[in-house]
PDB file of C-alpha atoms and ligand atoms in Angstrom:
ATOM      1  CA  MET A   1      55.775-146.422 -34.894  1.00 96.00           C
ATOM      2  CA  LYS A   2      56.064-144.108 -37.890  1.00 98.00           C
ATOM      3  CA  LEU A   3      56.859-140.399 -37.596  1.00 98.00           C
ATOM      4  CA  VAL A   4      55.701-137.783 -40.090  1.00 98.00           C
ATOM      5  CA  ILE A   5      56.961-134.231 -39.574  1.00 98.00           C
ATOM      6  CA  ALA A   6      55.256-131.357 -41.382  1.00 98.00           C
ATOM      7  CA  PRO A   7      56.718-127.873 -41.686  1.00 98.00           C
ATOM      8  CA  ASP A   8      53.653-126.211 -40.173  1.00 98.00           C
ATOM      9  CA  GLN A   9      50.366-126.842 -38.403  1.00 98.00           C
ATOM     10  CA  ASP A  10      48.165-126.508 -41.463  1.00 98.00           C
ATOM     11  CA  THR A  11      50.167-129.052 -43.459  1.00 98.00           C
ATOM     12  CA  ALA A  12      50.062-131.525 -40.545  1.00 98.00           C
ATOM     13  CA  CYS A  13      46.281-131.132 -40.216  1.00 98.00           C
ATOM     14  CA  ALA A  14      45.704-131.429 -43.975  1.00 98.00           C
ATOM     15  CA  HIS A  15      47.822-134.602 -44.033  1.00 98.00           C
ATOM     16  CA  VAL A  16      45.680-136.207 -41.338  1.00 98.00           C
ATOM     17  CA  ALA A  17      42.481-135.068 -43.094  1.00 98.00           C
ATOM     18  CA  ASP A  18      43.783-136.805 -46.237  1.00 98.00           C
ATOM     19  CA  MET A  19      44.257-140.037 -44.280  1.00 98.00           C
ATOM     20  CA  LEU A  20      40.630-139.888 -43.072  1.00 98.00           C
ATOM     21  CA  TYR A  21      39.363-138.984 -46.545  1.00 98.00           C
ATOM     22  CA  THR A  22      41.304-141.805 -48.205  1.00 98.00           C
ATOM     23  CA  CYS A  23      40.070-144.315 -45.632  1.00 98.00           C
ATOM     24  CA  CYS A  24      36.433-143.394 -46.443  1.00 98.00           C
ATOM     25  CA  ALA A  25      37.042-143.213 -50.200  1.00 98.00           C
ATOM     26  CA  GLN A  26      38.661-146.663 -50.305  1.00 98.00           C
ATOM     27  CA  ASN A  27      36.232-148.388 -47.955  1.00 97.00           C
ATOM     28  CA  PRO A  28      32.514-147.545 -48.233  1.00 95.00           C
ATOM     29  CA  ALA A  29      31.969-149.295 -44.880  1.00 97.00           C
ATOM     30  CA  ALA A  30      34.809-147.515 -43.072  1.00 98.00           C
ATOM     31  CA  VAL A  31      34.667-147.365 -39.281  1.00 98.00           C
ATOM     32  CA  LEU A  32      36.391-144.241 -37.971  1.00 98.00           C
ATOM     33  CA  GLY A  33      37.478-143.522 -34.414  1.00 98.00           C
ATOM     34  CA  LEU A  34      37.241-139.760 -33.882  1.00 98.00           C
ATOM     35  CA  ALA A  35      38.623-137.240 -31.394  1.00 98.00           C
ATOM     36  CA  THR A  36      37.686-133.728 -30.317  1.00 98.00           C
ATOM     37  CA  GLY A  37      39.824-130.819 -29.041  1.00 97.00           C
ATOM     38  CA  ARG A  38      41.400-127.723 -30.510  1.00 97.00           C
ATOM     39  CA  THR A  39      43.904-129.658 -32.638  1.00 98.00           C
ATOM     40  CA  MET A  40      41.178-131.476 -34.557  1.00 98.00           C
ATOM     41  CA  GLU A  41      39.185-128.392 -35.546  1.00 98.00           C
ATOM     42  CA  ARG A  42      41.502-127.686 -38.464  1.00 98.00           C
ATOM     43  CA  VAL A  43      41.564-131.366 -39.472  1.00 98.00           C
ATOM     44  CA  TYR A  44      37.781-131.428 -39.725  1.00 98.00           C
ATOM     45  CA  GLY A  45      37.846-128.160 -41.677  1.00 98.00           C
ATOM     46  CA  HIS A  46      40.145-129.743 -44.268  1.00 98.00           C
ATOM     47  CA  LEU A  47      38.115-132.957 -44.331  1.00 98.00           C
ATOM     48  CA  VAL A  48      34.845-131.113 -44.931  1.00 98.00           C
ATOM     49  CA  ARG A  49      36.432-129.178 -47.833  1.00 98.00           C
ATOM     50  CA  ARG A  50      37.801-132.409 -49.330  1.00 98.00           C
ATOM     51  CA  MET A  51      34.390-134.068 -49.038  1.00 97.00           C
ATOM     52  CA  HIS A  52      32.706-131.095 -50.714  1.00 97.00           C
ATOM     53  CA  ASP A  53      35.280-130.938 -53.535  1.00 97.00           C
ATOM     54  CA  ARG A  54      35.214-134.680 -54.201  1.00 97.00           C
ATOM     55  CA  PRO A  55      32.180-136.196 -52.457  1.00 97.00           C
ATOM     56  CA  VAL A  56      32.390-139.678 -51.022  1.00 96.00           C
ATOM     57  CA  ASN A  57      29.320-141.746 -50.238  1.00 95.00           C
ATOM     58  CA  LEU A  58      29.279-142.003 -46.432  1.00 96.00           C
ATOM     59  CA  ALA A  59      26.034-143.987 -46.182  1.00 94.00           C
ATOM     60  CA  GLY A  60      27.939-147.045 -44.984  1.00 96.00           C
ATOM     61  CA  CYS A  61      30.433-145.183 -42.797  1.00 98.00           C
ATOM     62  CA  THR A  62      30.320-145.437 -38.996  1.00 98.00           C
ATOM     63  CA  THR A  63      32.050-143.281 -36.389  1.00 98.00           C
ATOM     64  CA  PHE A  64      32.900-143.783 -32.727  1.00 98.00           C
ATOM     65  CA  ASN A  65      34.243-140.907 -30.669  1.00 98.00           C
ATOM     66  CA  LEU A  66      36.777-141.434 -27.950  1.00 98.00           C
ATOM     67  CA  ASP A  67      35.119-139.636 -25.078  1.00 98.00           C
ATOM     68  CA  GLU A  68      32.358-137.491 -23.604  1.00 98.00           C
ATOM     69  CA  TYR A  69      31.936-135.536 -20.381  1.00 98.00           C
ATOM     70  CA  CYS A  70      29.791-137.098 -17.669  1.00 98.00           C
ATOM     71  CA  GLY A  71      26.582-135.558 -16.397  1.00 95.00           C
ATOM     72  CA  PRO A  72      23.971-133.160 -17.792  1.00 95.00           C
ATOM     73  CA  VAL A  73      26.710-131.277 -19.682  1.00 96.00           C
ATOM     74  CA  ALA A  74      26.652-134.176 -22.175  1.00 96.00           C
ATOM     75  CA  ARG A  75      23.352-132.723 -23.466  1.00 96.00           C
ATOM     76  CA  THR A  76      24.575-129.131 -23.819  1.00 96.00           C
ATOM     77  CA  ALA A  77      26.552-127.017 -26.275  1.00 96.00           C
ATOM     78  CA  GLN A  78      29.710-127.779 -24.235  1.00 96.00           C
ATOM     79  CA  SER A  79      29.429-131.500 -24.945  1.00 98.00           C
ATOM     80  CA  TYR A  80      31.623-133.376 -27.356  1.00 98.00           C
ATOM     81  CA  ARG A  81      28.474-134.421 -29.244  1.00 98.00           C
ATOM     82  CA  ALA A  82      27.828-130.709 -29.894  1.00 98.00           C
ATOM     83  CA  TYR A  83      31.482-130.202 -30.911  1.00 98.00           C
ATOM     84  CA  MET A  84      31.271-133.036 -33.438  1.00 98.00           C
ATOM     85  CA  GLN A  85      27.961-131.775 -34.784  1.00 98.00           C
ATOM     86  CA  HIS A  86      29.379-128.275 -35.203  1.00 98.00           C
ATOM     87  CA  HIS A  87      32.768-129.136 -36.712  1.00 98.00           C
ATOM     88  CA  LEU A  88      31.970-132.245 -38.753  1.00 98.00           C
ATOM     89  CA  PHE A  89      28.694-134.124 -38.745  1.00 98.00           C
ATOM     90  CA  ARG A  90      26.386-131.297 -39.897  1.00 97.00           C
ATOM     91  CA  HIS A  91      28.639-130.730 -42.934  1.00 97.00           C
ATOM     92  CA  LEU A  92      28.698-134.363 -44.035  1.00 96.00           C
ATOM     93  CA  ASP A  93      26.173-136.689 -45.544  1.00 92.00           C
ATOM     94  CA  ILE A  94      26.466-139.156 -42.667  1.00 94.00           C
ATOM     95  CA  LEU A  95      23.525-140.781 -40.921  1.00 93.00           C
ATOM     96  CA  PRO A  96      23.176-139.521 -37.327  1.00 94.00           C
ATOM     97  CA  THR A  97      22.464-143.086 -36.223  1.00 96.00           C
ATOM     98  CA  GLN A  98      25.890-144.092 -37.539  1.00 97.00           C
ATOM     99  CA  THR A  99      27.697-141.567 -35.306  1.00 98.00           C
ATOM    100  CA  HIS A 100      28.442-142.697 -31.757  1.00 98.00           C
ATOM    101  CA  LEU A 101      29.797-141.033 -28.636  1.00 98.00           C
ATOM    102  CA  PRO A 102      29.943-142.549 -25.156  1.00 98.00           C
ATOM    103  CA  PRO A 103      26.649-141.550 -23.468  1.00 97.00           C
ATOM    104  CA  GLY A 104      27.974-139.266 -20.746  1.00 97.00           C
ATOM    105  CA  ASP A 105      24.495-138.638 -19.334  1.00 96.00           C
ATOM    106  CA  THR A 106      23.703-142.303 -18.676  1.00 97.00           C
ATOM    107  CA  ASP A 107      22.316-143.527 -15.330  1.00 95.00           C
ATOM    108  CA  ASP A 108      23.955-146.922 -15.720  1.00 97.00           C
ATOM    109  CA  VAL A 109      27.618-146.310 -16.534  1.00 98.00           C
ATOM    110  CA  THR A 110      28.718-149.934 -16.428  1.00 98.00           C
ATOM    111  CA  ALA A 111      26.042-151.132 -18.852  1.00 98.00           C
ATOM    112  CA  ALA A 112      26.479-148.128 -21.162  1.00 98.00           C
ATOM    113  CA  CYS A 113      30.260-148.618 -21.371  1.00 98.00           C
ATOM    114  CA  ALA A 114      29.857-152.336 -22.081  1.00 98.00           C
ATOM    115  CA  ARG A 115      27.334-151.490 -24.827  1.00 98.00           C
ATOM    116  CA  TYR A 116      29.811-149.033 -26.383  1.00 98.00           C
ATOM    117  CA  GLU A 117      32.488-151.726 -26.588  1.00 98.00           C
ATOM    118  CA  THR A 118      29.947-154.163 -28.034  1.00 98.00           C
ATOM    119  CA  ALA A 119      28.860-151.614 -30.647  1.00 98.00           C
ATOM    120  CA  ILE A 120      32.475-151.093 -31.774  1.00 98.00           C
ATOM    121  CA  ARG A 121      32.947-154.830 -32.126  1.00 98.00           C
ATOM    122  CA  ALA A 122      29.585-155.248 -33.908  1.00 98.00           C
ATOM    123  CA  ALA A 123      30.653-152.605 -36.439  1.00 98.00           C
ATOM    124  CA  GLY A 124      33.707-154.746 -37.218  1.00 98.00           C
ATOM    125  CA  GLY A 125      36.261-152.787 -35.172  1.00 98.00           C
ATOM    126  CA  ILE A 126      37.840-149.428 -35.929  1.00 98.00           C
ATOM    127  CA  ASP A 127      39.709-149.082 -39.228  1.00 98.00           C
ATOM    128  CA  LEU A 128      41.367-145.739 -38.527  1.00 98.00           C
ATOM    129  CA  GLN A 129      41.633-144.168 -35.073  1.00 99.00           C
ATOM    130  CA  LEU A 130      42.314-140.444 -34.811  1.00 99.00           C
ATOM    131  CA  LEU A 131      44.075-139.326 -31.615  1.00 99.00           C
ATOM    132  CA  GLY A 132      45.177-136.088 -30.043  1.00 98.00           C
ATOM    133  CA  ILE A 133      47.370-135.929 -26.970  1.00 98.00           C
ATOM    134  CA  GLY A 134      46.873-134.084 -23.698  1.00 97.00           C
ATOM    135  CA  HIS A 135      49.547-132.470 -21.566  1.00 95.00           C
ATOM    136  CA  THR A 136      49.266-135.434 -19.166  1.00 96.00           C
ATOM    137  CA  GLY A 137      50.078-137.781 -22.056  1.00 98.00           C
ATOM    138  CA  HIS A 138      46.479-138.934 -22.260  1.00 98.00           C
ATOM    139  CA  ILE A 139      44.911-140.403 -25.386  1.00 98.00           C
ATOM    140  CA  GLY A 140      41.149-140.247 -25.199  1.00 98.00           C
ATOM    141  CA  PHE A 141      40.765-139.334 -21.541  1.00 98.00           C
ATOM    142  CA  ASN A 142      43.090-142.084 -20.329  1.00 98.00           C
ATOM    143  CA  GLU A 143      44.840-140.123 -17.623  1.00 98.00           C
ATOM    144  CA  PRO A 144      48.013-141.280 -15.817  1.00 98.00           C
ATOM    145  CA  LEU A 145      47.824-144.802 -14.361  1.00 98.00           C
ATOM    146  CA  SER A 146      45.258-145.992 -16.926  1.00 98.00           C
ATOM    147  CA  SER A 147      45.903-149.672 -17.526  1.00 98.00           C
ATOM    148  CA  PHE A 148      47.087-150.558 -21.004  1.00 98.00           C
ATOM    149  CA  ALA A 149      44.293-153.164 -20.907  1.00 98.00           C
ATOM    150  CA  SER A 150      41.602-150.636 -19.926  1.00 98.00           C
ATOM    151  CA  ARG A 151      38.264-150.536 -21.747  1.00 98.00           C
ATOM    152  CA  THR A 152      35.482-147.957 -22.026  1.00 98.00           C
ATOM    153  CA  ARG A 153      34.779-146.622 -18.533  1.00 98.00           C
ATOM    154  CA  ARG A 154      34.218-143.600 -16.319  1.00 98.00           C
ATOM    155  CA  VAL A 155      37.390-141.700 -15.383  1.00 98.00           C
ATOM    156  CA  ARG A 156      38.333-138.724 -13.236  1.00 98.00           C
ATOM    157  CA  LEU A 157      40.000-135.957 -15.221  1.00 98.00           C
ATOM    158  CA  ALA A 158      43.430-134.751 -14.112  1.00 97.00           C
ATOM    159  CA  PRO A 159      43.668-131.113 -12.962  1.00 97.00           C
ATOM    160  CA  ALA A 160      45.965-130.355 -15.929  1.00 96.00           C
ATOM    161  CA  THR A 161      43.297-131.644 -18.328  1.00 97.00           C
ATOM    162  CA  ARG A 162      40.563-129.538 -16.722  1.00 97.00           C
ATOM    163  CA  THR A 163      42.858-126.507 -17.107  1.00 97.00           C
ATOM    164  CA  GLN A 164      43.626-127.455 -20.734  1.00 95.00           C
ATOM    165  CA  ASN A 165      39.903-127.723 -21.540  1.00 96.00           C
ATOM    166  CA  ALA A 166      38.696-124.663 -19.600  1.00 97.00           C
ATOM    167  CA  GLU A 167      38.129-122.481 -22.662  1.00 95.00           C
ATOM    168  CA  MET A 168      34.703-124.003 -23.330  1.00 94.00           C
ATOM    169  CA  PHE A 169      33.806-123.356 -19.693  1.00 96.00           C
ATOM    170  CA  GLY A 170      34.455-119.639 -19.451  1.00 96.00           C
ATOM    171  CA  ASP A 171      38.173-120.211 -18.809  1.00 97.00           C
ATOM    172  CA  CYS A 172      37.302-121.631 -15.393  1.00 97.00           C
ATOM    173  CA  PRO A 173      38.919-125.054 -14.788  1.00 97.00           C
ATOM    174  CA  ASP A 174      36.640-125.651 -11.785  1.00 97.00           C
ATOM    175  CA  ASP A 175      33.639-125.553 -14.130  1.00 96.00           C
ATOM    176  CA  VAL A 176      35.041-128.305 -16.377  1.00 97.00           C
ATOM    177  CA  PRO A 177      33.318-131.594 -15.459  1.00 97.00           C
ATOM    178  CA  GLN A 178      35.339-133.739 -13.097  1.00 98.00           C
ATOM    179  CA  HIS A 179      34.479-136.996 -14.846  1.00 98.00           C
ATOM    180  CA  ALA A 180      34.180-138.335 -18.364  1.00 98.00           C
ATOM    181  CA  LEU A 181      33.534-141.587 -20.192  1.00 98.00           C
ATOM    182  CA  THR A 182      36.434-142.666 -22.373  1.00 98.00           C
ATOM    183  CA  VAL A 183      37.307-145.686 -24.461  1.00 98.00           C
ATOM    184  CA  GLY A 184      40.249-147.510 -22.894  1.00 98.00           C
ATOM    185  CA  VAL A 185      43.889-147.810 -23.879  1.00 98.00           C
ATOM    186  CA  GLY A 186      43.166-151.477 -24.615  1.00 98.00           C
ATOM    187  CA  THR A 187      40.305-150.428 -26.910  1.00 98.00           C
ATOM    188  CA  ILE A 188      42.626-148.042 -28.762  1.00 99.00           C
ATOM    189  CA  LEU A 189      45.359-150.671 -29.130  1.00 98.00           C
ATOM    190  CA  GLU A 190      42.863-152.949 -30.919  1.00 98.00           C
ATOM    191  CA  THR A 191      42.206-150.454 -33.723  1.00 98.00           C
ATOM    192  CA  ARG A 192      43.614-151.505 -37.080  1.00 98.00           C
ATOM    193  CA  ARG A 193      45.419-148.228 -37.689  1.00 98.00           C
ATOM    194  CA  ALA A 194      46.022-145.208 -35.459  1.00 99.00           C
ATOM    195  CA  VAL A 195      47.196-141.672 -36.183  1.00 99.00           C
ATOM    196  CA  LEU A 196      48.173-139.292 -33.413  1.00 99.00           C
ATOM    197  CA  LEU A 197      48.306-135.610 -34.342  1.00 99.00           C
ATOM    198  CA  ALA A 198      50.157-133.038 -32.231  1.00 99.00           C
ATOM    199  CA  THR A 199      50.845-129.443 -33.190  1.00 98.00           C
ATOM    200  CA  GLY A 200      52.357-126.426 -31.483  1.00 98.00           C
ATOM    201  CA  PRO A 201      55.242-125.897 -29.052  1.00 98.00           C
ATOM    202  CA  GLY A 202      53.025-126.709 -26.076  1.00 97.00           C
ATOM    203  CA  LYS A 203      53.027-130.379 -27.121  1.00 98.00           C
ATOM    204  CA  ALA A 204      56.804-130.680 -27.708  1.00 98.00           C
ATOM    205  CA  ALA A 205      57.752-131.934 -24.225  1.00 98.00           C
ATOM    206  CA  ILE A 206      55.043-134.586 -23.993  1.00 98.00           C
ATOM    207  CA  ILE A 207      55.728-135.763 -27.557  1.00 98.00           C
ATOM    208  CA  ALA A 208      59.431-136.251 -26.759  1.00 98.00           C
ATOM    209  CA  ARG A 209      58.532-138.108 -23.561  1.00 98.00           C
ATOM    210  CA  VAL A 210      56.043-140.399 -25.279  1.00 98.00           C
ATOM    211  CA  THR A 211      58.240-141.039 -28.314  1.00 98.00           C
ATOM    212  CA  GLU A 212      61.606-141.548 -26.624  1.00 98.00           C
ATOM    213  CA  GLY A 213      60.892-141.990 -22.920  1.00 97.00           C
ATOM    214  CA  ALA A 214      59.746-144.914 -20.831  1.00 98.00           C
ATOM    215  CA  ILE A 215      56.698-146.905 -21.836  1.00 98.00           C
ATOM    216  CA  SER A 216      54.543-146.377 -18.783  1.00 98.00           C
ATOM    217  CA  PRO A 217      50.891-146.072 -17.738  1.00 98.00           C
ATOM    218  CA  MET A 218      51.937-142.652 -16.383  1.00 98.00           C
ATOM    219  CA  THR A 219      51.866-141.532 -20.035  1.00 98.00           C
ATOM    220  CA  SER A 220      49.050-143.438 -21.734  1.00 98.00           C
ATOM    221  CA  ALA A 221      50.157-142.453 -25.224  1.00 98.00           C
ATOM    222  CA  SER A 222      53.389-144.437 -24.708  1.00 98.00           C
ATOM    223  CA  ALA A 223      51.208-147.565 -25.053  1.00 98.00           C
ATOM    224  CA  LEU A 224      51.080-146.741 -28.766  1.00 98.00           C
ATOM    225  CA  HIS A 225      54.546-148.311 -29.084  1.00 98.00           C
ATOM    226  CA  PHE A 226      52.608-151.592 -28.817  1.00 98.00           C
ATOM    227  CA  HIS A 227      50.215-150.622 -31.630  1.00 98.00           C
ATOM    228  CA  PRO A 228      50.942-152.560 -34.844  1.00 98.00           C
ATOM    229  CA  ASP A 229      50.244-149.605 -37.187  1.00 98.00           C
ATOM    230  CA  CYS A 230      50.571-146.216 -35.556  1.00 98.00           C
ATOM    231  CA  THR A 231      51.733-142.939 -37.105  1.00 98.00           C
ATOM    232  CA  PHE A 232      52.561-139.748 -35.235  1.00 98.00           C
ATOM    233  CA  VAL A 233      51.951-136.671 -37.399  1.00 99.00           C
ATOM    234  CA  LEU A 234      53.689-133.613 -35.931  1.00 98.00           C
ATOM    235  CA  ASP A 235      54.401-130.087 -36.984  1.00 98.00           C
ATOM    236  CA  GLU A 236      57.934-128.779 -36.469  1.00 98.00           C
ATOM    237  CA  ASP A 237      56.900-127.049 -33.228  1.00 98.00           C
ATOM    238  CA  ALA A 238      55.607-130.245 -31.662  1.00 98.00           C
ATOM    239  CA  ALA A 239      58.675-132.140 -32.951  1.00 98.00           C
ATOM    240  CA  MET A 240      61.274-129.679 -31.672  1.00 98.00           C
ATOM    241  CA  ASP A 241      62.335-131.667 -28.587  1.00 98.00           C
ATOM    242  CA  LEU A 242      62.935-134.908 -30.511  1.00 98.00           C
ATOM    243  CA  SER A 243      66.496-136.207 -30.703  1.00 98.00           C
ATOM    244  CA  ASP A 244      68.456-136.385 -33.962  1.00 98.00           C
ATOM    245  CA  GLU A 245      68.194-140.194 -33.826  1.00 96.00           C
ATOM    246  CA  CYS A 246      64.449-139.899 -33.814  1.00 96.00           C
ATOM    247  CA  ARG A 247      64.347-137.279 -36.566  1.00 97.00           C
ATOM    248  CA  TRP A 248      66.528-139.466 -38.801  1.00 98.00           C
ATOM    249  CA  MET A 249      63.703-141.997 -38.806  1.00 97.00           C
ATOM    250  CA  ALA A 250      60.995-139.475 -39.680  1.00 98.00           C
ATOM    251  CA  GLU A 251      59.367-138.767 -43.030  1.00 98.00           C
ATOM    252  CA  PHE A 252      59.366-135.028 -43.774  1.00 98.00           C
ATOM    253  CA  ILE A 253      56.503-133.763 -45.911  1.00 98.00           C
ATOM    254  CA  PRO A 254      56.506-130.525 -47.945  1.00 97.00           C
ATOM    255  CA  PRO A 255      54.364-127.492 -47.078  1.00 97.00           C
ATOM    256  CA  ARG A 256      50.786-127.413 -48.352  1.00 91.00           C
ATOM    257  CA  HIS A 257      49.772-124.068 -49.837  1.00 76.00           C
TER     258      HIS A 257
HETATM  259  C1  F6R B 301      39.392-135.488 -27.067  1.00 84.15           C
HETATM  260  C2  F6R B 301      40.523-136.343 -26.702  1.00 84.15           C
HETATM  261  C3  F6R B 301      41.727-135.753 -26.069  1.00 84.15           C
HETATM  262  C4  F6R B 301      42.332-134.615 -26.903  1.00 84.15           C
HETATM  263  C5  F6R B 301      43.576-134.047 -26.228  1.00 84.15           C
HETATM  264  C6  F6R B 301      44.184-132.894 -27.012  1.00 84.15           C
HETATM  265  O1  F6R B 301      38.376-136.240 -27.681  1.00 84.15           O
HETATM  266  O2  F6R B 301      40.454-137.510 -26.905  1.00 84.15           O
HETATM  267  O3  F6R B 301      42.674-136.766 -25.869  1.00 84.15           O
HETATM  268  O4  F6R B 301      42.663-135.099 -28.176  1.00 84.15           O
HETATM  269  O5  F6R B 301      43.248-133.602 -24.943  1.00 84.15           O
HETATM  270  O6  F6R B 301      43.324-131.809 -26.991  1.00 84.15           O
HETATM  271  P1  F6R B 301      43.695-130.458 -27.771  1.00 84.15           P
HETATM  272  O7  F6R B 301      43.684-130.760 -29.192  1.00 84.15           O
HETATM  273  O8  F6R B 301      42.588-129.504 -27.381  1.00 84.15           O
HETATM  274  O9  F6R B 301      45.034-130.035 -27.261  1.00 84.15           O
END
């Protein structure tokens, strides 16, 4: 695992946006794994600006998102499809048919999840997987006890995750859907390259646990120690609980103005 520590949130987000931009610029058929959440909003802002300043042909680019809420909400403005449309897709010259999210409103979950895995494989696998991290240590919506071999499936969201995501639901955790579809930890471990972005002091404890603690299905992100090419990009706030030993191994990048 590689560690990159940025002096502030904006620099960390711009760094990750650069990784996504470079992946698309170097490979016209790039397959991106994308994430939602508050942390990624600024990343997509930077990426959209980069794409406008120096356009890249995205006609051959394909995206697969990590997760989507289950039920009718998957067709509403609170869905992750709507989030992606708002923050990224509508600003880019990318074919809607090339953008994929797990179909949270499906009647046949088993078949839909199997089709999602098949579609990722048919696209040639994911070149660069973007990840955030939840307070439970989840990546995607792989909550505690997710098998490291898990694949795309329906999961129950942890209470802490429903609290974390309540803002889009009138700050009422009980209104956050109880279930979601998520790609599995096993699916994530098969990506060619992964970058996990964490910013802010609220992520410091879980980042220290995942980076230096036990590798355990109780913290899904700890599975990333088994990923062959994974980078954690942190701002100083999210990195503040890391030990000196860990910080010695990190690359420190300068502020972006
Ligand atoms: C969302 C996802 C989640 C989030 C994580 C962090 O697609 O996969 O794992 O990345 O919950 O969310 P924020 O950025 O809102 O703290």
